[in-house]
Short mmCIF file of C-alpha atoms in Angstrom, two decimals:
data_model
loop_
_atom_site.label_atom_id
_atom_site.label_comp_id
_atom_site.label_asym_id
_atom_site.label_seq_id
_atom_site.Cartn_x
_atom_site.Cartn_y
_atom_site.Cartn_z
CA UNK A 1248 0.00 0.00 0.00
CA UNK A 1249 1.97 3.34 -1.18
CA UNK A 1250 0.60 6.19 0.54
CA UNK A 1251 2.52 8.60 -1.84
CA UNK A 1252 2.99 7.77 -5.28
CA UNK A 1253 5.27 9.38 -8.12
CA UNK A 1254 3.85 7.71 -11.08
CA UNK A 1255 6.87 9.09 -13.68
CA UNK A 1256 9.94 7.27 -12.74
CA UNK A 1257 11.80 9.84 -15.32
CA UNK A 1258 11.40 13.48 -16.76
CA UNK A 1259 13.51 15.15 -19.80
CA UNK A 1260 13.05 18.42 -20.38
CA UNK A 1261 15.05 21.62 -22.62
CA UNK A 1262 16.74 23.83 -20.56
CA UNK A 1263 14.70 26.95 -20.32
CA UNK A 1264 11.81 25.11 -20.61
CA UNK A 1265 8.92 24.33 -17.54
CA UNK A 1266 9.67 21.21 -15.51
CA UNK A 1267 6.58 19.67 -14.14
CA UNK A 1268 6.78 16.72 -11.37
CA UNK A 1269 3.45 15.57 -10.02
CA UNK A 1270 2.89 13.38 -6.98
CA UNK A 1271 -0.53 11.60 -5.65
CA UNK A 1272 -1.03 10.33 -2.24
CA UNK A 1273 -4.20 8.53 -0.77
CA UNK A 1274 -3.88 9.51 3.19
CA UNK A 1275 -6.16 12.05 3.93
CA UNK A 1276 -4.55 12.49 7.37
CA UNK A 1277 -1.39 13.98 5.98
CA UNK A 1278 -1.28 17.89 5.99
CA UNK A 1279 2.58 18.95 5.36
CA UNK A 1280 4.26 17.87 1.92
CA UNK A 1281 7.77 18.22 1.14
CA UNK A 1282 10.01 17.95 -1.98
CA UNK A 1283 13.44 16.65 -2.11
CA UNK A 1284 15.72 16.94 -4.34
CA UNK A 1285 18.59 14.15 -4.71
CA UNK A 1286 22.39 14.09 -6.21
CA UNK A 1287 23.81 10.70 -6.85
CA UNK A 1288 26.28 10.05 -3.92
CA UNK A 1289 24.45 12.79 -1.72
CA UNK A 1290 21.48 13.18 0.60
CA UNK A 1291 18.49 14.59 0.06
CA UNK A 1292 18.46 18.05 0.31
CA UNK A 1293 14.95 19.91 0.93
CA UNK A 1294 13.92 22.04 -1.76
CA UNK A 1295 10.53 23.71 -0.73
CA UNK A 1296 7.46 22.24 1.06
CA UNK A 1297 3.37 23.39 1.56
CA UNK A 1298 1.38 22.71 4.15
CA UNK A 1299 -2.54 21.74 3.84
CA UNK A 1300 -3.67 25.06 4.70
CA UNK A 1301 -2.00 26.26 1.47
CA UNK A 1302 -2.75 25.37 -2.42
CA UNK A 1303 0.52 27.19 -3.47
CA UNK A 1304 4.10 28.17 -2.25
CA UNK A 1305 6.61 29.68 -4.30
CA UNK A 1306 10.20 30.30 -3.63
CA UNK A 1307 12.31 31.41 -6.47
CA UNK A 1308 12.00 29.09 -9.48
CA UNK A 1309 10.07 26.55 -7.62
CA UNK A 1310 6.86 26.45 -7.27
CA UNK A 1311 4.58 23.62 -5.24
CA UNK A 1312 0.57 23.34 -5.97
CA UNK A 1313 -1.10 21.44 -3.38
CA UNK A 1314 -5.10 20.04 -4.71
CA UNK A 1315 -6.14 18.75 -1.44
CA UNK A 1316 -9.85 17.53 -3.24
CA UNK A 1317 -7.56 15.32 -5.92
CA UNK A 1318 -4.72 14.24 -3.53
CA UNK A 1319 -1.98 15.96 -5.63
CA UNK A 1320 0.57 17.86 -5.50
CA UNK A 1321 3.22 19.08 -8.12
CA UNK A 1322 6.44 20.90 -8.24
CA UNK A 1323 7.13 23.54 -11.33
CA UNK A 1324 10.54 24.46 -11.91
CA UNK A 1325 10.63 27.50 -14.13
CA UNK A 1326 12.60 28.08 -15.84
CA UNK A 1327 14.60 24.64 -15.97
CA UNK A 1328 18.19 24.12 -16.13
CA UNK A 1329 21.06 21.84 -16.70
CA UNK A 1330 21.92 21.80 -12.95
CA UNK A 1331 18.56 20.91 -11.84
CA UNK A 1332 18.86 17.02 -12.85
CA UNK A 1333 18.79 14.73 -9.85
CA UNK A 1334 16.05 12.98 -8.50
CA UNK A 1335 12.99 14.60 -7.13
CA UNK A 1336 11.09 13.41 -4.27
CA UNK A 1337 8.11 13.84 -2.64
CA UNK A 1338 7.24 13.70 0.92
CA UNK A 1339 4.18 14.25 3.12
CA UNK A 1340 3.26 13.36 7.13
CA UNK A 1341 0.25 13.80 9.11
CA UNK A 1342 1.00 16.41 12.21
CA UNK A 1343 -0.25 13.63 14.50
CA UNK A 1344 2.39 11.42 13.41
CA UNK A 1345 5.74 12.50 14.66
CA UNK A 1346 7.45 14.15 12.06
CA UNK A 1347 7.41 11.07 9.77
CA UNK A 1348 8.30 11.30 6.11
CA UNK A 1349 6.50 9.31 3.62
CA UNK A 1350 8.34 9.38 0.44
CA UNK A 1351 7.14 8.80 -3.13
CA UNK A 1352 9.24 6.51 -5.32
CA UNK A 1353 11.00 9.31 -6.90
CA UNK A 1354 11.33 10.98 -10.85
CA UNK A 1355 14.60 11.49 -12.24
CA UNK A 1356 14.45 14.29 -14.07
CA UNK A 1357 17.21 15.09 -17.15
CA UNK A 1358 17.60 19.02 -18.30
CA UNK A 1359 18.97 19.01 -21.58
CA UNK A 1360 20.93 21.85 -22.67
CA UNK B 218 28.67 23.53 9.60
CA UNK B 219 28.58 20.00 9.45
CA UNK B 220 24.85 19.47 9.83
CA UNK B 221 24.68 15.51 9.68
CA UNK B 222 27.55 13.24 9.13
CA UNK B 223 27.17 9.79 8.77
CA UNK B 224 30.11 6.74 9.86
CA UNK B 225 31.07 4.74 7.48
CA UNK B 226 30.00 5.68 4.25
CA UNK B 227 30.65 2.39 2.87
CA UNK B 228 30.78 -0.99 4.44
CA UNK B 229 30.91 -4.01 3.14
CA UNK B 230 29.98 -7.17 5.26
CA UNK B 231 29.16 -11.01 5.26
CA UNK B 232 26.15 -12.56 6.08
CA UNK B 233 25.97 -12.85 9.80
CA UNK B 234 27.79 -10.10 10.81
CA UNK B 235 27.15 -7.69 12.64
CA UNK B 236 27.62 -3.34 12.67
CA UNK B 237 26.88 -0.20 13.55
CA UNK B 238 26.08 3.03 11.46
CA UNK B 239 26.37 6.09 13.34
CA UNK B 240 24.53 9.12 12.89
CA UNK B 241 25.83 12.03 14.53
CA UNK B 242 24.50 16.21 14.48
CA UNK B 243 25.13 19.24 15.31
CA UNK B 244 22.11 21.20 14.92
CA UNK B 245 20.43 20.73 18.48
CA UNK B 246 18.07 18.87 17.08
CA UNK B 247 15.26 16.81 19.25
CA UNK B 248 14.43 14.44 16.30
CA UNK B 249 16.46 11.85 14.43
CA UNK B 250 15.20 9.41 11.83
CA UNK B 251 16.71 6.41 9.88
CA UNK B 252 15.85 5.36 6.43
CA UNK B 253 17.02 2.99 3.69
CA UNK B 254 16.82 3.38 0.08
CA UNK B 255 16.38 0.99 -2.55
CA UNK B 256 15.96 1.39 -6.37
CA UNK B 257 12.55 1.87 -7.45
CA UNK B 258 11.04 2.69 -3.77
CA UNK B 259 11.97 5.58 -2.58
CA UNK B 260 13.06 5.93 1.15
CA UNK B 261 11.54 3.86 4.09
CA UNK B 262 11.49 4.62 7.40
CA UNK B 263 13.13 1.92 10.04
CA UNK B 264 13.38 3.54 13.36
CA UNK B 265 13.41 7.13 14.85
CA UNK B 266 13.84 9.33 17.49
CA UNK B 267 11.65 12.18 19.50
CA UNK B 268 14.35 12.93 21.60
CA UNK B 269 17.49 11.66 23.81
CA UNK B 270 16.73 7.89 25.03
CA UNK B 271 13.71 7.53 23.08
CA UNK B 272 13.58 4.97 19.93
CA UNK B 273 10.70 4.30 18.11
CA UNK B 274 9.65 2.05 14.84
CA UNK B 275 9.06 2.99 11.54
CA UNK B 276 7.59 1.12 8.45
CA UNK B 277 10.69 -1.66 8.37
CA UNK B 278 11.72 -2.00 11.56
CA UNK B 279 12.81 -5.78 11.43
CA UNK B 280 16.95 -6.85 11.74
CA UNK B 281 18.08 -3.60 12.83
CA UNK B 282 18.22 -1.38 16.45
CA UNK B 283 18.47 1.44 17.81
CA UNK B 284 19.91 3.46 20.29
CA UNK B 285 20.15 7.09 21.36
CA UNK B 286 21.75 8.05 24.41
CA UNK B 287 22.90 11.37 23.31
CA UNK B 288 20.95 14.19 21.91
CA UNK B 289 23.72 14.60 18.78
CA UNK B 290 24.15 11.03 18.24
CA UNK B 291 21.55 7.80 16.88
CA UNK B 292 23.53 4.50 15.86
CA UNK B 293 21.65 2.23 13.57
CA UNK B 294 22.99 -1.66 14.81
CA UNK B 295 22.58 -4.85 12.55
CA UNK B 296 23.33 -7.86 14.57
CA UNK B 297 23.46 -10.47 12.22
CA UNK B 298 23.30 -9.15 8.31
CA UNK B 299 21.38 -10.48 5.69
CA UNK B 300 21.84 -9.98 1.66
CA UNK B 301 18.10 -8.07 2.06
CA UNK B 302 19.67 -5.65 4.30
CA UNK B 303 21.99 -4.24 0.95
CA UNK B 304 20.89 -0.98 0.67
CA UNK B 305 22.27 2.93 1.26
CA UNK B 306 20.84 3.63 4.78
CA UNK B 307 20.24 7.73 5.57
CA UNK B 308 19.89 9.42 8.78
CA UNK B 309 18.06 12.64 8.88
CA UNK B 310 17.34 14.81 12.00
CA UNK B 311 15.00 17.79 11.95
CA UNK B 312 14.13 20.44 14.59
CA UNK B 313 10.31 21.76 16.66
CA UNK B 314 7.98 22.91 16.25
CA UNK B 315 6.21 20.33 14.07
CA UNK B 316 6.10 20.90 10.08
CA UNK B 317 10.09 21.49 9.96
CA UNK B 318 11.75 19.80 6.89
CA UNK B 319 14.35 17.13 7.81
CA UNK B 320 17.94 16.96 7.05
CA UNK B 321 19.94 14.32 5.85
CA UNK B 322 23.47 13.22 5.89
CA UNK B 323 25.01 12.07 2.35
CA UNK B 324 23.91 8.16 3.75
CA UNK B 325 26.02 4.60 3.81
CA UNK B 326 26.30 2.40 1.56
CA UNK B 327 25.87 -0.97 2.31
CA UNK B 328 26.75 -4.68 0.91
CA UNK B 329 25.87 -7.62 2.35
CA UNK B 330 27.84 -10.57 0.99
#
């Protein structure tokens, strides 16, 4: 049972161009979502997050949309370049549930110059 | 600013034996998590912390322990390894109030022989 789902294990997009990474989850309890982005060889840094009282948070090129009716969320990168490939993940937890991460699988996404 | 360091970063190990991964901070922070990652499944949760002396279980709990008997340190133990337990293993710790991203150290890798 995966609570939070990234359904496209891989993303290429032109440098300059929009990014778009989506990410579904089916607990209804969870109210704080997170994305993570990941170098090979290096932890997952945090890139930006929203919390359920929110439908958007922006911060610089990145941008998160939270649809709380569709369990969905997605992370815009605008515009997109060569130093943004790594892999993206997503992350959400329930405030009753001690900080816990759930993470999605994860989308690799590939800026192309 | 060393934020989370993680000891080893690469082990390798035969079935049976046993190790410890250490986790160690320098942020203060009350609340330390450990994860493993595998291809195609994102990370997983296997046992975390609320604060000094407290251990608690996450999603995949089974084969490893715990401890945390200081605030800036959480040691991951495997007492006898298995070939499932191949993976690169993460610790992140994150601060209060609740809805604070976590932080992660650049993770172990792992081979069970």
């Amino acid at each position: 049972d995966q609570q939070v789902k990234q359904n496209s294990p891989s993303l290429s997009v032109q440098e300059g161009r929009i990014s778009i990474l989506n990410c579904d989850y089916t607990n209804s309890m969870f109210d704080y979502f997170l994305w993570y982005k990941k170098y090979p060889a290096e932890g997952p840094t945090f890139l930006i997050s929203i919390s359920s009282i929110k439908d958007k948070n922006e911060d610089g090129r990145f941008t998160v949309f939270l649809n709380k009716s569709a369990k969905h969320l997605s992370l815009h990168i605008v515009p997109s370049q060569p130093g943004d490939s790594a892999v993206y993940f997503c992350a959400a937890s329930g405030s009753n549930q001690g900080g816990k991460l759930i993470f999605g699988q994860g989308t690799e996404l590939s800026v192309k110059p | 600013n060393a934020g989370v360091t993680q000891t080893p970063k690469f082990r390798v190990l035969k079935t049976g034996q046993s190790m410890t991964l250490l986790c160690a901070q320098d942020m203060n922070h009350e609340y330390m998590y450990w994860y493993r990652q595998d291809p195609g499944m994102g990370l997983r949760l296997i046992h975390y912390s609320v604060g000094e002396g407290t251990t608690a279980k996450g999603e995949v709990p089974d084969g490893y322990n715990v401890s945390r008997l200081k605030k800036q340190n959480f040691l991951l133990g495997l007492e006898s390894a298995a070939p499932s337990q191949t993976s690169v293993y993460f610790c992140a710790s994150r601060t209060d109030p609740t809805n604070q991203p976590q932080h992660f150290g650049d993770g172990t890798r792992l081979s069970i022989l």
